[in-house]
mmCIF file of C-alpha atoms and ligand atoms in Angstrom:
data_model
loop_
_atom_site.group_PDB
_atom_site.id
_atom_site.type_symbol
_atom_site.label_atom_id
_atom_site.label_comp_id
_atom_site.label_asym_id
_atom_site.label_seq_id
_atom_site.Cartn_x
_atom_site.Cartn_y
_atom_site.Cartn_z
ATOM 1 C CA MET A 524 -207.486 -23.597 -77.449
ATOM 2 C CA ALA A 525 -206.689 -27.107 -76.824
ATOM 3 C CA VAL A 526 -203.753 -28.555 -78.564
ATOM 4 C CA PHE A 527 -204.569 -32.194 -79.756
ATOM 5 C CA SER A 528 -201.960 -34.903 -80.347
ATOM 6 C CA ARG A 529 -202.105 -36.858 -83.129
ATOM 7 C CA CYS A 530 -204.543 -39.933 -83.479
ATOM 8 C CA SER A 531 -203.624 -43.201 -82.188
ATOM 9 C CA VAL A 532 -205.038 -45.100 -84.820
ATOM 10 C CA VAL A 533 -203.180 -43.791 -87.990
ATOM 11 C CA SER A 534 -199.714 -45.667 -88.584
ATOM 12 C CA THR A 535 -196.691 -43.352 -88.080
ATOM 13 C CA ALA A 536 -196.097 -44.828 -91.634
ATOM 14 C CA ALA A 537 -199.269 -43.056 -92.647
ATOM 15 C CA ARG A 538 -198.346 -39.509 -91.739
ATOM 16 C CA THR A 539 -194.964 -39.577 -93.072
ATOM 17 C CA PRO A 540 -194.758 -38.003 -96.793
ATOM 18 C CA THR A 541 -193.064 -40.272 -99.415
ATOM 19 C CA SER A 542 -192.449 -39.960 -103.007
ATOM 20 C CA ALA A 543 -195.776 -41.819 -103.669
ATOM 21 C CA ALA A 544 -197.611 -39.542 -101.559
ATOM 22 C CA ALA A 545 -196.255 -37.037 -103.822
ATOM 23 C CA THR A 546 -196.849 -38.615 -106.876
ATOM 24 C CA THR A 547 -200.747 -38.535 -105.910
ATOM 25 C CA PHE A 548 -201.030 -35.259 -104.812
ATOM 26 C CA SER A 549 -199.103 -33.961 -108.050
ATOM 27 C CA TYR A 550 -202.028 -36.000 -110.149
ATOM 28 C CA LEU A 551 -204.564 -34.554 -107.829
ATOM 29 C CA ILE A 552 -203.376 -31.415 -108.690
ATOM 30 C CA ARG A 553 -202.955 -31.673 -112.128
ATOM 31 C CA ALA A 554 -206.240 -33.311 -112.940
ATOM 32 C CA LEU A 555 -208.103 -31.021 -110.816
ATOM 33 C CA SER A 556 -207.346 -28.214 -113.502
ATOM 34 C CA PRO A 557 -210.500 -26.920 -115.327
ATOM 35 C CA SER A 558 -209.229 -28.625 -118.117
ATOM 36 C CA PHE A 559 -209.400 -31.991 -116.771
ATOM 37 C CA SER A 560 -212.199 -34.648 -117.978
ATOM 38 C CA SER A 561 -213.115 -37.538 -115.493
ATOM 39 C CA SER A 562 -213.750 -39.841 -118.095
ATOM 40 C CA SER A 563 -209.795 -39.384 -119.023
ATOM 41 C CA SER A 564 -208.343 -39.979 -115.541
ATOM 42 C CA SER A 565 -209.446 -43.734 -114.326
ATOM 43 C CA SER A 566 -207.142 -45.467 -116.584
ATOM 44 C CA THR A 567 -204.232 -43.158 -116.092
ATOM 45 C CA PHE A 568 -204.603 -43.263 -112.078
ATOM 46 C CA ASP A 569 -201.917 -45.385 -110.791
ATOM 47 C CA PRO A 570 -203.272 -47.736 -108.109
ATOM 48 C CA GLU A 571 -200.326 -48.176 -106.211
ATOM 49 C CA THR A 572 -200.478 -45.404 -104.679
ATOM 50 C CA ASP A 573 -203.701 -45.554 -103.785
ATOM 51 C CA LEU A 574 -204.299 -48.782 -101.630
ATOM 52 C CA ASN A 575 -207.823 -48.414 -100.714
ATOM 53 C CA ARG A 576 -209.022 -48.680 -104.240
ATOM 54 C CA GLY A 577 -211.368 -51.619 -104.448
ATOM 55 C CA LYS A 578 -212.011 -51.844 -100.814
ATOM 56 C CA PRO A 579 -214.867 -50.373 -98.982
ATOM 57 C CA ALA A 580 -213.303 -47.049 -97.444
ATOM 58 C CA GLY A 581 -215.637 -47.411 -94.531
ATOM 59 C CA LEU A 582 -213.979 -46.726 -90.659
ATOM 60 C CA GLY A 583 -212.481 -50.194 -90.994
ATOM 61 C CA THR A 584 -209.824 -48.653 -93.152
ATOM 62 C CA LEU A 585 -208.354 -46.368 -90.998
ATOM 63 C CA LYS A 586 -206.309 -48.748 -89.282
ATOM 64 C CA ARG A 587 -204.874 -49.636 -92.843
ATOM 65 C CA GLU A 588 -204.181 -46.494 -94.239
ATOM 66 C CA PRO A 589 -201.989 -46.634 -97.293
ATOM 67 C CA LYS A 590 -198.122 -46.224 -96.500
ATOM 68 C CA GLY A 591 -196.965 -42.307 -97.250
ATOM 69 C CA ARG A 592 -200.294 -41.017 -97.491
ATOM 70 C CA ASN A 593 -202.169 -39.350 -95.210
ATOM 71 C CA VAL A 594 -206.303 -39.213 -94.312
ATOM 72 C CA GLN A 595 -208.301 -38.049 -97.397
ATOM 73 C CA TRP A 596 -211.334 -37.077 -96.255
ATOM 74 C CA ALA A 597 -214.383 -34.636 -96.900
ATOM 75 C CA PHE A 598 -217.081 -33.331 -94.736
ATOM 76 C CA LEU A 599 -220.812 -32.803 -95.927
ATOM 77 C CA GLY A 600 -223.441 -30.833 -94.094
ATOM 78 C CA CYS A 601 -226.330 -27.905 -94.072
ATOM 79 C CA PRO A 602 -224.632 -24.623 -94.140
ATOM 80 C CA GLY A 603 -223.899 -23.857 -90.021
ATOM 81 C CA VAL A 604 -223.932 -27.600 -88.963
ATOM 82 C CA GLY A 605 -220.279 -26.907 -87.743
ATOM 83 C CA LYS A 606 -217.819 -28.696 -90.687
ATOM 84 C CA GLY A 607 -215.526 -25.949 -89.944
ATOM 85 C CA THR A 608 -215.412 -26.461 -86.278
ATOM 86 C CA TYR A 609 -214.972 -30.314 -86.761
ATOM 87 C CA ALA A 610 -212.710 -30.179 -89.477
ATOM 88 C CA SER A 611 -210.334 -27.721 -88.297
ATOM 89 C CA ARG A 612 -210.454 -30.212 -84.831
ATOM 90 C CA LEU A 613 -209.697 -33.344 -86.870
ATOM 91 C CA SER A 614 -207.026 -31.450 -88.943
ATOM 92 C CA ASN A 615 -205.324 -30.751 -85.708
ATOM 93 C CA LEU A 616 -205.688 -33.989 -84.211
ATOM 94 C CA LEU A 617 -204.478 -35.986 -87.794
ATOM 95 C CA GLY A 618 -201.776 -33.765 -88.630
ATOM 96 C CA VAL A 619 -203.789 -32.660 -92.301
ATOM 97 C CA PRO A 620 -204.407 -29.360 -93.468
ATOM 98 C CA HIS A 621 -208.670 -28.551 -93.085
ATOM 99 C CA ILE A 622 -209.165 -27.080 -96.693
ATOM 100 C CA ALA A 623 -212.555 -25.072 -96.711
ATOM 101 C CA THR A 624 -213.479 -24.206 -99.971
ATOM 102 C CA GLY A 625 -215.571 -21.584 -98.484
ATOM 103 C CA ASP A 626 -212.426 -19.820 -96.882
ATOM 104 C CA LEU A 627 -210.427 -19.927 -100.283
ATOM 105 C CA VAL A 628 -213.951 -18.288 -102.003
ATOM 106 C CA ARG A 629 -213.624 -15.278 -99.527
ATOM 107 C CA ASP A 630 -209.969 -14.915 -99.751
ATOM 108 C CA GLU A 631 -210.536 -14.663 -103.512
ATOM 109 C CA LEU A 632 -213.147 -11.878 -102.603
ATOM 110 C CA ALA A 633 -210.807 -10.222 -100.233
ATOM 111 C CA SER A 634 -208.229 -9.656 -103.063
ATOM 112 C CA SER A 635 -208.435 -7.397 -105.952
ATOM 113 C CA GLY A 636 -208.283 -10.082 -108.383
ATOM 114 C CA PRO A 637 -210.144 -10.638 -111.675
ATOM 115 C CA LEU A 638 -212.916 -13.140 -110.113
ATOM 116 C CA SER A 639 -213.795 -10.779 -107.273
ATOM 117 C CA SER A 640 -216.576 -8.859 -107.809
ATOM 118 C CA GLN A 641 -217.916 -11.730 -110.044
ATOM 119 C CA LEU A 642 -217.990 -14.033 -106.895
ATOM 120 C CA LYS A 643 -218.909 -11.331 -104.410
ATOM 121 C CA GLU A 644 -222.418 -11.145 -106.025
ATOM 122 C CA ILE A 645 -222.717 -15.073 -106.184
ATOM 123 C CA VAL A 646 -221.871 -15.809 -102.775
ATOM 124 C CA ASN A 647 -224.069 -12.920 -101.047
ATOM 125 C CA GLN A 648 -227.173 -14.038 -102.719
ATOM 126 C CA GLY A 649 -225.884 -17.685 -101.522
ATOM 127 C CA LYS A 650 -225.443 -19.246 -104.570
ATOM 128 C CA LEU A 651 -222.951 -22.102 -105.452
ATOM 129 C CA VAL A 652 -219.977 -20.913 -107.404
ATOM 130 C CA SER A 653 -219.083 -22.801 -111.031
ATOM 131 C CA ASP A 654 -217.342 -26.214 -110.559
ATOM 132 C CA GLU A 655 -214.557 -24.580 -112.605
ATOM 133 C CA ILE A 656 -213.919 -21.619 -110.182
ATOM 134 C CA ILE A 657 -213.897 -23.591 -107.538
ATOM 135 C CA ILE A 658 -211.709 -26.564 -108.976
ATOM 136 C CA ASP A 659 -209.116 -23.998 -110.123
ATOM 137 C CA LEU A 660 -209.123 -22.561 -106.653
ATOM 138 C CA LEU A 661 -208.775 -25.747 -104.930
ATOM 139 C CA SER A 662 -206.202 -26.663 -107.342
ATOM 140 C CA LYS A 663 -204.093 -23.967 -106.629
ATOM 141 C CA ARG A 664 -204.724 -24.135 -102.748
ATOM 142 C CA LEU A 665 -203.460 -28.380 -103.119
ATOM 143 C CA GLU A 666 -200.368 -26.846 -105.689
ATOM 144 C CA LYS A 667 -199.218 -24.375 -102.538
ATOM 145 C CA GLY A 668 -199.353 -27.054 -99.991
ATOM 146 C CA GLU A 669 -197.844 -29.826 -102.111
ATOM 147 C CA ALA A 670 -194.920 -27.193 -102.505
ATOM 148 C CA LYS A 671 -194.759 -27.159 -98.539
ATOM 149 C CA GLY A 672 -194.768 -30.835 -98.336
ATOM 150 C CA GLU A 673 -198.471 -30.983 -97.160
ATOM 151 C CA SER A 674 -199.902 -34.725 -97.285
ATOM 152 C CA GLY A 675 -203.893 -35.443 -96.942
ATOM 153 C CA PHE A 676 -206.594 -33.222 -96.294
ATOM 154 C CA ILE A 677 -209.669 -32.854 -94.674
ATOM 155 C CA LEU A 678 -212.017 -30.687 -96.997
ATOM 156 C CA ASP A 679 -214.961 -28.688 -95.999
ATOM 157 C CA GLY A 680 -217.322 -27.669 -98.298
ATOM 158 C CA PHE A 681 -216.004 -29.598 -101.490
ATOM 159 C CA PRO A 682 -217.672 -31.387 -103.219
ATOM 160 C CA ARG A 683 -221.019 -29.435 -103.276
ATOM 161 C CA THR A 684 -222.277 -30.862 -106.581
ATOM 162 C CA VAL A 685 -222.122 -34.445 -108.361
ATOM 163 C CA ARG A 686 -219.979 -32.912 -110.867
ATOM 164 C CA GLN A 687 -217.430 -32.312 -108.224
ATOM 165 C CA ALA A 688 -217.668 -35.134 -106.427
ATOM 166 C CA GLU A 689 -217.507 -37.248 -109.802
ATOM 167 C CA ILE A 690 -214.206 -35.231 -110.611
ATOM 168 C CA LEU A 691 -212.822 -35.588 -107.232
ATOM 169 C CA GLU A 692 -213.544 -39.527 -107.131
ATOM 170 C CA GLY A 693 -211.855 -39.525 -110.714
ATOM 171 C CA VAL A 694 -208.528 -38.543 -109.450
ATOM 172 C CA THR A 695 -208.284 -39.994 -106.004
ATOM 173 C CA ASP A 696 -209.934 -41.892 -103.657
ATOM 174 C CA ILE A 697 -211.371 -39.983 -100.768
ATOM 175 C CA ASP A 698 -211.018 -42.601 -97.635
ATOM 176 C CA LEU A 699 -214.042 -41.229 -95.984
ATOM 177 C CA VAL A 700 -217.054 -38.908 -95.920
ATOM 178 C CA ILE A 701 -218.411 -37.663 -92.712
ATOM 179 C CA ASN A 702 -222.067 -36.447 -93.048
ATOM 180 C CA LEU A 703 -223.152 -34.096 -89.869
ATOM 181 C CA LYS A 704 -226.579 -33.398 -89.320
ATOM 182 C CA LEU A 705 -228.328 -31.405 -87.164
ATOM 183 C CA ARG A 706 -231.893 -30.194 -86.496
ATOM 184 C CA GLU A 707 -233.160 -27.815 -88.897
ATOM 185 C CA GLU A 708 -234.530 -25.405 -86.190
ATOM 186 C CA ALA A 709 -230.591 -25.330 -85.023
ATOM 187 C CA LEU A 710 -229.228 -24.457 -87.913
ATOM 188 C CA LEU A 711 -230.713 -21.296 -88.872
ATOM 189 C CA ALA A 712 -230.058 -20.124 -85.295
ATOM 190 C CA LYS A 713 -226.457 -21.124 -85.600
ATOM 191 C CA CYS A 714 -225.705 -19.248 -88.986
ATOM 192 C CA LEU A 715 -227.492 -16.189 -87.762
ATOM 193 C CA GLY A 716 -225.215 -16.552 -84.376
ATOM 194 C CA ARG A 717 -222.243 -16.982 -86.577
ATOM 195 C CA ARG A 718 -219.621 -14.014 -85.779
ATOM 196 C CA ILE A 719 -215.869 -14.232 -87.354
ATOM 197 C CA CYS A 720 -212.866 -12.241 -86.045
ATOM 198 C CA SER A 721 -211.776 -10.150 -88.735
ATOM 199 C CA GLU A 722 -208.372 -10.188 -88.104
ATOM 200 C CA CYS A 723 -207.718 -13.847 -87.033
ATOM 201 C CA GLY A 724 -210.520 -15.437 -88.677
ATOM 202 C CA GLY A 725 -211.647 -17.222 -85.649
ATOM 203 C CA ASN A 726 -215.158 -18.506 -86.009
ATOM 204 C CA TYR A 727 -217.405 -17.898 -82.677
ATOM 205 C CA ASN A 728 -221.410 -17.876 -81.986
ATOM 206 C CA VAL A 729 -223.573 -15.907 -80.284
ATOM 207 C CA ALA A 730 -226.446 -17.981 -80.457
ATOM 208 C CA SER A 731 -227.679 -20.046 -77.459
ATOM 209 C CA ILE A 732 -229.439 -22.923 -78.437
ATOM 210 C CA ASP A 733 -231.745 -24.297 -76.416
ATOM 211 C CA ILE A 734 -234.337 -27.149 -77.935
ATOM 212 C CA LYS A 735 -237.188 -28.438 -75.486
ATOM 213 C CA ALA A 736 -237.937 -32.345 -75.825
ATOM 214 C CA GLU A 737 -241.391 -33.097 -77.602
ATOM 215 C CA ASN A 738 -243.083 -35.951 -79.453
ATOM 216 C CA GLY A 739 -240.408 -38.140 -78.644
ATOM 217 C CA SER A 740 -237.302 -36.004 -79.952
ATOM 218 C CA PRO A 741 -234.914 -35.190 -77.034
ATOM 219 C CA GLY A 742 -234.105 -31.626 -76.117
ATOM 220 C CA MET A 743 -230.822 -30.510 -77.111
ATOM 221 C CA TYR A 744 -228.858 -27.510 -75.975
ATOM 222 C CA MET A 745 -225.977 -25.693 -77.413
ATOM 223 C CA ALA A 746 -224.056 -22.922 -75.627
ATOM 224 C CA PRO A 747 -222.683 -19.918 -77.229
ATOM 225 C CA LEU A 748 -218.996 -20.357 -78.313
ATOM 226 C CA PRO A 749 -217.629 -16.753 -77.289
ATOM 227 C CA PRO A 750 -214.853 -15.685 -79.047
ATOM 228 C CA PRO A 751 -211.686 -14.901 -76.475
ATOM 229 C CA PRO A 752 -210.933 -10.997 -75.070
ATOM 230 C CA GLU A 753 -208.389 -10.454 -78.219
ATOM 231 C CA CYS A 754 -211.318 -10.888 -80.954
ATOM 232 C CA ALA A 755 -214.361 -9.425 -78.534
ATOM 233 C CA SER A 756 -213.857 -5.987 -80.034
ATOM 234 C CA LYS A 757 -213.288 -7.040 -83.999
ATOM 235 C CA LEU A 758 -216.406 -9.586 -84.699
ATOM 236 C CA ILE A 759 -217.733 -9.652 -88.151
ATOM 237 C CA THR A 760 -221.068 -11.068 -89.548
ATOM 238 C CA ARG A 761 -220.419 -13.017 -92.907
ATOM 239 C CA PRO A 762 -222.613 -11.362 -95.892
ATOM 240 C CA ASP A 763 -224.278 -14.108 -96.447
ATOM 241 C CA ASP A 764 -225.488 -15.308 -93.276
ATOM 242 C CA THR A 765 -228.780 -12.975 -93.525
ATOM 243 C CA GLU A 766 -231.874 -14.858 -92.541
ATOM 244 C CA GLU A 767 -232.937 -14.686 -96.184
ATOM 245 C CA VAL A 768 -229.749 -15.811 -97.641
ATOM 246 C CA VAL A 769 -229.212 -18.705 -95.371
ATOM 247 C CA LYS A 770 -232.413 -20.126 -96.253
ATOM 248 C CA LYS A 771 -231.499 -20.017 -99.435
ATOM 249 C CA ARG A 772 -228.651 -21.436 -99.062
ATOM 250 C CA LEU A 773 -230.123 -24.696 -97.169
ATOM 251 C CA ARG A 774 -232.622 -25.035 -100.515
ATOM 252 C CA ILE A 775 -229.325 -25.159 -102.742
ATOM 253 C CA TYR A 776 -227.978 -27.723 -100.109
ATOM 254 C CA GLN A 777 -231.145 -29.789 -100.877
ATOM 255 C CA THR A 778 -230.862 -29.494 -104.268
ATOM 256 C CA MET A 779 -227.443 -29.439 -105.362
ATOM 257 C CA THR A 780 -225.372 -31.069 -102.339
ATOM 258 C CA GLN A 781 -228.157 -33.727 -101.060
ATOM 259 C CA PRO A 782 -227.178 -35.957 -104.202
ATOM 260 C CA VAL A 783 -223.786 -35.826 -103.169
ATOM 261 C CA GLU A 784 -224.381 -37.322 -99.866
ATOM 262 C CA ASP A 785 -226.033 -40.329 -102.239
ATOM 263 C CA PHE A 786 -223.318 -40.691 -104.239
ATOM 264 C CA TYR A 787 -220.768 -41.181 -101.010
ATOM 265 C CA ARG A 788 -223.153 -43.279 -99.795
ATOM 266 C CA SER A 789 -223.330 -45.688 -102.384
ATOM 267 C CA ARG A 790 -219.703 -46.332 -102.400
ATOM 268 C CA GLY A 791 -219.897 -47.289 -98.873
ATOM 269 C CA LYS A 792 -217.654 -43.960 -97.730
ATOM 270 C CA LEU A 793 -220.038 -42.168 -96.204
ATOM 271 C CA VAL A 794 -220.221 -42.162 -91.838
ATOM 272 C CA GLU A 795 -223.555 -40.066 -90.843
ATOM 273 C CA PHE A 796 -222.840 -38.517 -87.733
ATOM 274 C CA ASP A 797 -225.890 -36.557 -85.365
ATOM 275 C CA LEU A 798 -224.815 -34.153 -83.910
ATOM 276 C CA PRO A 799 -226.150 -34.461 -80.493
ATOM 277 C CA GLY A 800 -225.481 -31.377 -79.260
ATOM 278 C CA GLY A 801 -222.527 -28.861 -78.650
ATOM 279 C CA ILE A 802 -218.797 -29.221 -78.792
ATOM 280 C CA PRO A 803 -218.540 -30.764 -75.490
ATOM 281 C CA GLU A 804 -221.092 -33.588 -76.488
ATOM 282 C CA SER A 805 -220.241 -34.087 -80.054
ATOM 283 C CA TRP A 806 -216.355 -34.188 -80.054
ATOM 284 C CA PRO A 807 -216.075 -37.229 -78.028
ATOM 285 C CA LYS A 808 -218.697 -38.957 -79.867
ATOM 286 C CA LEU A 809 -217.556 -38.212 -83.243
ATOM 287 C CA LEU A 810 -213.977 -39.327 -82.408
ATOM 288 C CA ARG A 811 -215.829 -42.673 -81.156
ATOM 289 C CA ALA A 812 -217.863 -42.727 -84.123
ATOM 290 C CA LEU A 813 -214.513 -42.474 -86.207
ATOM 291 C CA ASN A 814 -212.463 -44.770 -84.637
ATOM 292 C CA LEU A 815 -209.828 -41.844 -83.042
ATOM 293 C CA GLU A 816 -208.990 -40.961 -79.913
ATOM 294 C CA ASP A 817 -207.591 -37.497 -78.729
ATOM 295 C CA HIS A 818 -205.176 -38.266 -75.965
ATOM 296 C CA ASP A 819 -204.768 -34.392 -75.274
ATOM 297 C CA ASP A 820 -208.720 -34.131 -74.360
ATOM 298 C CA LYS A 821 -208.452 -37.245 -72.230
ATOM 299 C CA GLN A 822 -205.592 -35.525 -70.467
ATOM 300 C CA SER A 823 -207.013 -32.179 -70.036
ATOM 301 C CA ALA A 824 -210.355 -33.782 -69.019
ATOM 302 C CA ALA A 825 -208.594 -35.944 -66.276
ATOM 303 C CA ALA A 826 -206.712 -32.986 -64.928
HETATM 304 P P1 AMP B 1130 -219.071 -21.793 -96.937
HETATM 305 O O1 AMP B 1130 -217.706 -21.101 -96.201
HETATM 306 O O2 AMP B 1130 -218.936 -23.387 -97.211
HETATM 307 O O3 AMP B 1130 -220.506 -21.890 -96.550
HETATM 308 O O4 AMP B 1130 -218.836 -21.372 -98.536
HETATM 309 C C1 AMP B 1130 -219.410 -19.919 -98.600
HETATM 310 C C2 AMP B 1130 -219.734 -19.880 -100.298
HETATM 311 O O5 AMP B 1130 -218.697 -20.209 -100.864
HETATM 312 C C3 AMP B 1130 -220.948 -20.629 -100.924
HETATM 313 O O6 AMP B 1130 -222.175 -20.612 -100.093
HETATM 314 C C4 AMP B 1130 -220.776 -20.860 -102.228
HETATM 315 O O7 AMP B 1130 -221.195 -19.774 -102.748
HETATM 316 C C5 AMP B 1130 -219.062 -20.801 -102.232
HETATM 317 N N1 AMP B 1130 -218.844 -22.027 -102.448
HETATM 318 C C6 AMP B 1130 -217.377 -22.904 -101.171
HETATM 319 N N2 AMP B 1130 -217.540 -23.701 -101.578
HETATM 320 C C7 AMP B 1130 -217.985 -24.318 -102.694
HETATM 321 C C8 AMP B 1130 -217.946 -25.273 -104.059
HETATM 322 N N3 AMP B 1130 -217.364 -26.369 -103.738
HETATM 323 N N4 AMP B 1130 -218.611 -25.428 -104.855
HETATM 324 C C9 AMP B 1130 -219.426 -23.886 -105.431
HETATM 325 N N5 AMP B 1130 -219.745 -23.134 -104.496
HETATM 326 C C10 AMP B 1130 -218.851 -23.067 -103.339
#
């Protein structure tokens, strides 16, 4: 797997946690607790720690990240679009944690905690977990990260409802929301082809997607993403990646999560990105769309 250098456009200062950044993070953690009410938060949030407040948080703000605070980005997009893949690559590139709420839910499911059986039924049916539960899981994850000195994040799978977006917006200023888009016919195939290594958690795909050009729409090819030999015998399929459940998750995305796109669009924070194909075509284009550079990727391409 490629090792990425940090991005060239985020200043060194922006990557170094300071006490101001820690204050922002603690605030987020406290305010994300289930008892939080968004109306009570806005007056207490400290604008000193959130220099993007009031500015259009489009791509230009990348170059003037507030000192002492790392990026706070989120990914939106239908199931199967590749949020996890690109969020994880960007997290390596920018040196911020990739926090996938789906992973938090699956970790909870795998534990023998009190929520486990309740969550199993919800997730396996393709439904959304309640805002309270997901916010509790996210708060705990942020709290652990803060204890380790983490700063910034790339969220994947959160927010998924307008209420979650409102709560998040009430406690911190998300800089950028990347809305990944892929043609519908590819989404189902990608979910059905997804395989996870039961040992390391690596994400692979056995689907070979080859959509022919038709009626003015260009063709699209997405090669399978095979596992390395050490994972090949340990692959499992997610229980919610069956055809019936994926179709339901796509419908739920349209009703519950598409309004979140509008929420961020109206705040000038949404970057729309149509995936042109697999990782080799999409990754460099996504970096360009975000005004980022990946030196290691360039070097390996030149080698
Ligand atoms: P994902 O891996 O993102 O597809 O998430 C897997 C499942 O976890 C979803 O189908 C939901 O049941 C649950 N989940 C993950 N994130 C959220 C969220 N932000 N809100 C509600 N449920 C979530």
